mmCIF file of C-alpha atoms in Angstrom:
data_model
loop_
_atom_site.group_PDB
_atom_site.id
_atom_site.type_symbol
_atom_site.label_atom_id
_atom_site.label_comp_id
_atom_site.label_asym_id
_atom_site.label_seq_id
_atom_site.Cartn_x
_atom_site.Cartn_y
_atom_site.Cartn_z
ATOM 1 C CA MET P 5 2.069 38.284 67.922
ATOM 2 C CA ASN P 6 2.056 35.509 70.518
ATOM 3 C CA LYS P 7 -1.076 36.042 72.591
ATOM 4 C CA ASN P 8 -0.139 33.269 75.023
ATOM 5 C CA PRO P 9 3.539 33.941 75.758
ATOM 6 C CA LEU P 10 5.572 31.701 78.022
ATOM 7 C CA ILE P 11 6.867 33.847 80.887
ATOM 8 C CA LEU P 12 9.729 32.524 82.984
ATOM 9 C CA CYS P 13 9.428 33.981 86.480
ATOM 10 C CA LEU P 14 12.300 34.002 88.928
ATOM 11 C CA THR P 15 10.323 35.796 91.562
ATOM 12 C CA ASN P 16 9.840 35.998 95.294
ATOM 13 C CA THR P 17 8.120 33.383 97.393
ATOM 14 C CA VAL P 18 5.497 35.817 98.664
ATOM 15 C CA ALA P 19 4.383 36.778 95.163
ATOM 16 C CA ALA P 20 4.840 33.620 93.086
ATOM 17 C CA ASN P 21 1.321 32.195 93.352
ATOM 18 C CA PHE P 22 -0.448 35.507 92.796
ATOM 19 C CA THR P 23 1.849 36.406 89.902
ATOM 20 C CA ALA P 24 1.134 33.065 88.251
ATOM 21 C CA ASN P 25 -2.619 33.539 88.628
ATOM 22 C CA CYS P 26 -2.489 37.072 87.202
ATOM 23 C CA LEU P 27 -0.473 35.871 84.222
ATOM 24 C CA LEU P 28 -2.898 33.027 83.599
ATOM 25 C CA ALA P 29 -5.793 35.486 83.837
ATOM 26 C CA ILE P 30 -4.416 37.584 80.973
ATOM 27 C CA GLY P 31 -3.667 34.554 78.817
ATOM 28 C CA ALA P 32 0.056 34.148 79.474
ATOM 29 C CA LYS P 33 1.748 30.917 80.548
ATOM 30 C CA PRO P 34 3.835 31.315 83.719
ATOM 31 C CA ALA P 35 6.741 29.054 84.622
ATOM 32 C CA MET P 36 8.415 29.336 88.012
ATOM 33 C CA VAL P 37 11.823 27.740 88.600
ATOM 34 C CA GLU P 38 14.663 28.082 91.107
ATOM 35 C CA GLU P 39 17.285 25.569 89.937
ATOM 36 C CA PRO P 40 20.008 27.436 87.960
ATOM 37 C CA SER P 41 20.384 24.749 85.283
ATOM 38 C CA GLU P 42 16.623 24.665 84.752
ATOM 39 C CA ALA P 43 16.477 28.465 84.651
ATOM 40 C CA ALA P 44 19.003 28.560 81.820
ATOM 41 C CA GLU P 45 17.238 25.760 79.948
ATOM 42 C CA LEU P 46 13.795 27.295 80.277
ATOM 43 C CA ALA P 47 15.054 30.791 79.470
ATOM 44 C CA ALA P 48 15.852 29.619 75.951
ATOM 45 C CA LEU P 49 12.220 28.585 75.508
ATOM 46 C CA ALA P 50 10.602 31.646 77.082
ATOM 47 C CA ASP P 51 9.027 34.577 75.275
ATOM 48 C CA ALA P 52 10.032 36.902 78.141
ATOM 49 C CA ILE P 53 11.467 36.657 81.652
ATOM 50 C CA LEU P 54 10.744 38.320 84.998
ATOM 51 C CA PHE P 55 13.438 38.754 87.647
ATOM 52 C CA ASN P 56 12.036 39.857 91.017
ATOM 53 C CA LEU P 57 14.408 40.409 93.942
ATOM 54 C CA GLY P 58 11.803 40.302 96.729
ATOM 55 C CA THR P 59 13.185 37.244 98.561
ATOM 56 C CA VAL P 60 16.401 36.765 96.633
ATOM 57 C CA SER P 61 18.971 34.230 97.806
ATOM 58 C CA ALA P 62 22.451 33.376 96.568
ATOM 59 C CA ARG P 63 21.050 30.343 94.733
ATOM 60 C CA GLN P 64 18.294 32.355 93.105
ATOM 61 C CA ALA P 65 20.835 35.000 92.104
ATOM 62 C CA GLU P 66 22.862 32.235 90.427
ATOM 63 C CA ALA P 67 19.726 31.164 88.545
ATOM 64 C CA MET P 68 19.095 34.762 87.491
ATOM 65 C CA ARG P 69 22.609 35.152 86.121
ATOM 66 C CA ALA P 70 22.260 31.908 84.172
ATOM 67 C CA ALA P 71 18.899 32.948 82.725
ATOM 68 C CA VAL P 72 20.065 36.467 81.833
ATOM 69 C CA LYS P 73 23.030 35.054 79.936
ATOM 70 C CA VAL P 74 20.721 32.908 77.815
ATOM 71 C CA ALA P 75 18.196 35.706 77.391
ATOM 72 C CA ASN P 76 20.795 38.122 76.092
ATOM 73 C CA GLU P 77 22.269 35.502 73.768
ATOM 74 C CA HIS P 78 18.830 34.786 72.281
ATOM 75 C CA GLY P 79 17.410 38.316 72.304
ATOM 76 C CA ILE P 80 14.683 37.423 74.812
ATOM 77 C CA PRO P 81 13.239 40.465 76.616
ATOM 78 C CA TRP P 82 13.433 40.569 80.400
ATOM 79 C CA VAL P 83 12.046 42.663 83.227
ATOM 80 C CA LEU P 84 13.847 43.556 86.453
ATOM 81 C CA ASP P 85 11.723 44.242 89.543
ATOM 82 C CA PRO P 86 14.185 45.537 92.171
ATOM 83 C CA VAL P 87 12.078 45.012 95.288
ATOM 84 C CA GLY P 88 13.464 46.719 98.392
ATOM 85 C CA VAL P 89 16.783 47.791 96.893
ATOM 86 C CA GLN P 90 16.623 51.114 98.712
ATOM 87 C CA TYR P 91 16.961 49.262 102.039
ATOM 88 C CA LEU P 92 19.263 46.262 101.570
ATOM 89 C CA ALA P 93 22.796 46.139 100.182
ATOM 90 C CA TYR P 94 22.854 42.564 98.829
ATOM 91 C CA ARG P 95 19.898 43.008 96.527
ATOM 92 C CA ARG P 96 20.955 46.544 95.624
ATOM 93 C CA ASN P 97 24.329 45.259 94.450
ATOM 94 C CA LEU P 98 22.657 42.445 92.522
ATOM 95 C CA ALA P 99 20.256 44.905 90.925
ATOM 96 C CA GLN P 100 23.142 47.085 89.785
ATOM 97 C CA GLU P 101 24.869 44.006 88.360
ATOM 98 C CA LEU P 102 21.732 43.053 86.431
ATOM 99 C CA ILE P 103 21.210 46.625 85.224
ATOM 100 C CA GLY P 104 24.694 46.413 83.740
ATOM 101 C CA LEU P 105 23.400 43.496 81.657
ATOM 102 C CA LYS P 106 20.698 45.745 80.150
ATOM 103 C CA PRO P 107 17.211 44.684 81.183
ATOM 104 C CA THR P 108 14.533 45.466 78.629
ATOM 105 C CA LEU P 109 12.375 47.153 81.260
ATOM 106 C CA ILE P 110 12.601 47.980 84.955
ATOM 107 C CA ARG P 111 9.414 48.012 87.032
ATOM 108 C CA GLY P 112 9.344 49.073 90.649
ATOM 109 C CA ASN P 113 7.782 51.551 92.990
ATOM 110 C CA ARG P 114 9.010 55.107 92.877
ATOM 111 C CA ALA P 115 11.496 54.723 95.732
ATOM 112 C CA GLU P 116 13.030 51.579 94.256
ATOM 113 C CA VAL P 117 13.491 53.057 90.799
ATOM 114 C CA ASP P 118 14.795 56.371 92.122
ATOM 115 C CA SER P 119 17.338 54.653 94.369
ATOM 116 C CA LEU P 120 18.896 52.922 91.357
ATOM 117 C CA GLY P 121 18.725 55.842 88.938
ATOM 118 C CA PRO P 122 18.991 53.695 85.813
ATOM 119 C CA THR P 123 19.747 55.328 82.478
ATOM 120 C CA GLY P 124 19.313 53.975 78.987
ATOM 121 C CA ILE P 125 16.469 51.672 80.097
ATOM 122 C CA VAL P 126 12.705 52.152 80.031
ATOM 123 C CA THR P 127 11.383 52.337 83.602
ATOM 124 C CA LEU P 128 7.900 52.003 85.082
ATOM 125 C CA ALA P 129 7.781 53.620 88.525
ATOM 126 C CA THR P 130 4.449 52.827 90.138
ATOM 127 C CA GLY P 131 2.376 54.583 92.748
ATOM 128 C CA ALA P 132 -0.798 56.642 92.931
ATOM 129 C CA THR P 133 0.438 58.006 89.599
ATOM 130 C CA ASP P 134 2.652 55.767 87.486
ATOM 131 C CA ALA P 135 5.630 57.357 85.721
ATOM 132 C CA ILE P 136 7.110 55.785 82.599
ATOM 133 C CA LYS P 137 10.471 57.074 81.416
ATOM 134 C CA GLN P 138 11.797 56.414 77.967
ATOM 135 C CA SER P 139 15.228 54.876 77.593
ATOM 136 C CA ASN P 140 16.810 58.258 76.869
ATOM 137 C CA ASN P 141 15.152 59.675 80.024
ATOM 138 C CA SER P 142 14.093 62.772 78.079
ATOM 139 C CA ASN P 143 10.353 62.234 78.412
ATOM 140 C CA THR P 144 8.141 60.955 81.203
ATOM 141 C CA GLN P 145 4.614 59.693 80.638
ATOM 142 C CA THR P 146 2.279 59.643 83.614
ATOM 143 C CA ILE P 147 -0.755 57.422 84.087
ATOM 144 C CA THR P 148 -3.371 58.071 86.733
ATOM 145 C CA GLY P 149 -6.193 55.939 88.061
ATOM 146 C CA GLY P 150 -6.314 52.824 90.166
ATOM 147 C CA VAL P 151 -7.349 52.618 93.814
ATOM 148 C CA PRO P 152 -5.454 52.746 97.138
ATOM 149 C CA MET P 153 -6.314 49.089 97.819
ATOM 150 C CA LEU P 154 -3.730 48.111 95.189
ATOM 151 C CA GLN P 155 -1.094 49.202 97.728
ATOM 152 C CA VAL P 156 -2.709 47.168 100.527
ATOM 153 C CA VAL P 157 -2.846 43.748 98.869
ATOM 154 C CA THR P 158 0.450 41.838 98.805
ATOM 155 C CA ALA P 159 2.144 41.244 95.445
ATOM 156 C CA THR P 160 0.063 43.442 93.144
ATOM 157 C CA GLY P 161 3.223 45.293 92.119
ATOM 158 C CA CYS P 162 5.196 42.069 91.731
ATOM 159 C CA ALA P 163 2.427 40.630 89.565
ATOM 160 C CA GLN P 164 2.527 43.764 87.455
ATOM 161 C CA GLY P 165 6.181 43.021 86.720
ATOM 162 C CA GLY P 166 5.053 39.706 85.290
ATOM 163 C CA ILE P 167 2.364 41.471 83.275
ATOM 164 C CA CYS P 168 5.040 43.775 81.834
ATOM 165 C CA ALA P 169 6.948 40.668 80.756
ATOM 166 C CA ALA P 170 3.797 39.242 79.181
ATOM 167 C CA PHE P 171 3.306 42.323 77.016
ATOM 168 C CA LEU P 172 6.964 42.181 75.998
ATOM 169 C CA GLY P 173 6.460 38.518 75.164
ATOM 170 C CA ARG P 174 3.583 39.533 72.921
ATOM 171 C CA GLY P 175 5.932 41.698 70.915
ATOM 172 C CA GLN P 176 5.270 45.128 72.394
ATOM 173 C CA SER P 177 8.068 47.669 72.741
ATOM 174 C CA PRO P 178 9.346 48.328 76.268
ATOM 175 C CA GLN P 179 7.534 51.686 76.350
ATOM 176 C CA ASP P 180 4.259 50.192 75.136
ATOM 177 C CA ALA P 181 4.555 47.219 77.495
ATOM 178 C CA ALA P 182 4.993 49.552 80.463
ATOM 179 C CA VAL P 183 1.983 51.632 79.419
ATOM 180 C CA SER P 184 -0.159 48.546 78.812
ATOM 181 C CA ALA P 185 0.731 47.002 82.176
ATOM 182 C CA SER P 186 0.123 50.266 84.010
ATOM 183 C CA LYS P 187 -3.265 50.892 82.458
ATOM 184 C CA LEU P 188 -4.383 47.278 82.823
ATOM 185 C CA MET P 189 -3.550 47.021 86.524
ATOM 186 C CA LYS P 190 -5.111 50.379 87.351
ATOM 187 C CA ARG P 191 -8.320 49.571 85.494
ATOM 188 C CA ALA P 192 -8.505 46.091 86.996
ATOM 189 C CA GLY P 193 -8.053 47.627 90.430
ATOM 190 C CA GLU P 194 -10.940 50.005 89.819
ATOM 191 C CA ILE P 195 -13.212 47.156 88.730
ATOM 192 C CA ALA P 196 -12.157 45.013 91.698
ATOM 193 C CA TRP P 197 -12.873 47.875 94.105
ATOM 194 C CA GLU P 198 -16.419 48.118 92.804
ATOM 195 C CA ARG P 199 -16.931 44.524 93.946
ATOM 196 C CA ALA P 200 -14.772 44.090 97.029
ATOM 197 C CA LYS P 201 -13.824 46.475 99.831
ATOM 198 C CA ALA P 202 -11.515 44.227 101.878
ATOM 199 C CA PRO P 203 -8.043 42.908 100.972
ATOM 200 C CA GLY P 204 -8.826 39.200 100.707
ATOM 201 C CA SER P 205 -11.854 39.546 98.476
ATOM 202 C CA PHE P 206 -10.184 42.363 96.554
ATOM 203 C CA GLN P 207 -7.317 40.079 95.563
ATOM 204 C CA VAL P 208 -9.734 37.533 94.094
ATOM 205 C CA ALA P 209 -11.734 40.278 92.389
ATOM 206 C CA LEU P 210 -8.542 41.688 90.892
ATOM 207 C CA VAL P 211 -7.674 38.379 89.215
ATOM 208 C CA ASP P 212 -11.252 38.161 87.932
ATOM 209 C CA ALA P 213 -11.034 41.702 86.554
ATOM 210 C CA LEU P 214 -7.763 40.955 84.775
ATOM 211 C CA TRP P 215 -9.431 37.940 83.182
ATOM 212 C CA GLU P 216 -12.450 39.957 82.063
ATOM 213 C CA LEU P 217 -10.415 42.836 80.647
ATOM 214 C CA SER P 218 -8.232 40.392 78.721
ATOM 215 C CA HIS P 219 -11.080 38.275 77.352
ATOM 216 C CA ASP P 220 -13.750 40.826 76.408
#
């Protein structure tokens, strides 16, 4: 099992820095690119890939298509985080296109996942209680815990998408990766809340907690 997987992140500009720091904290190696030719080239080297639609543009969508093609050709797992698809048509259509290419795992909040209604794919729908559906949609596993501050700090959910990719890159199954990412973020949030009660300090404490939980 690769404990330091290379995670290619085609993610949104708001979340990129925080996602990279969270991945580094758990021992993964993040790589952020936007250029389509570089995305395809790096995809072949990655252990897993994150696609986050939070600030998607036509050029980034082109890079995503190029990376997905390589990922599917090489059997590289990839995560789709369909940020805001319940509100905006462009990203909703792109998400449906990418779902047709069979992501390994979909991670989003409850409204995002429900608006897409994917079948045949493991989903992690996050909130006060996280819900993980198996690919056959016959069983749902719920995970409780965490703290409300996780919903106040920007990009905690987006970073969790990267963490899902990291667990996939370490060889976990989609179901196990979703469970691991859910439990890790909730526990890290609880530890961070013990130390920091305001958003700015909480964000720093969350990265510290991810580091500690991954290096104990």
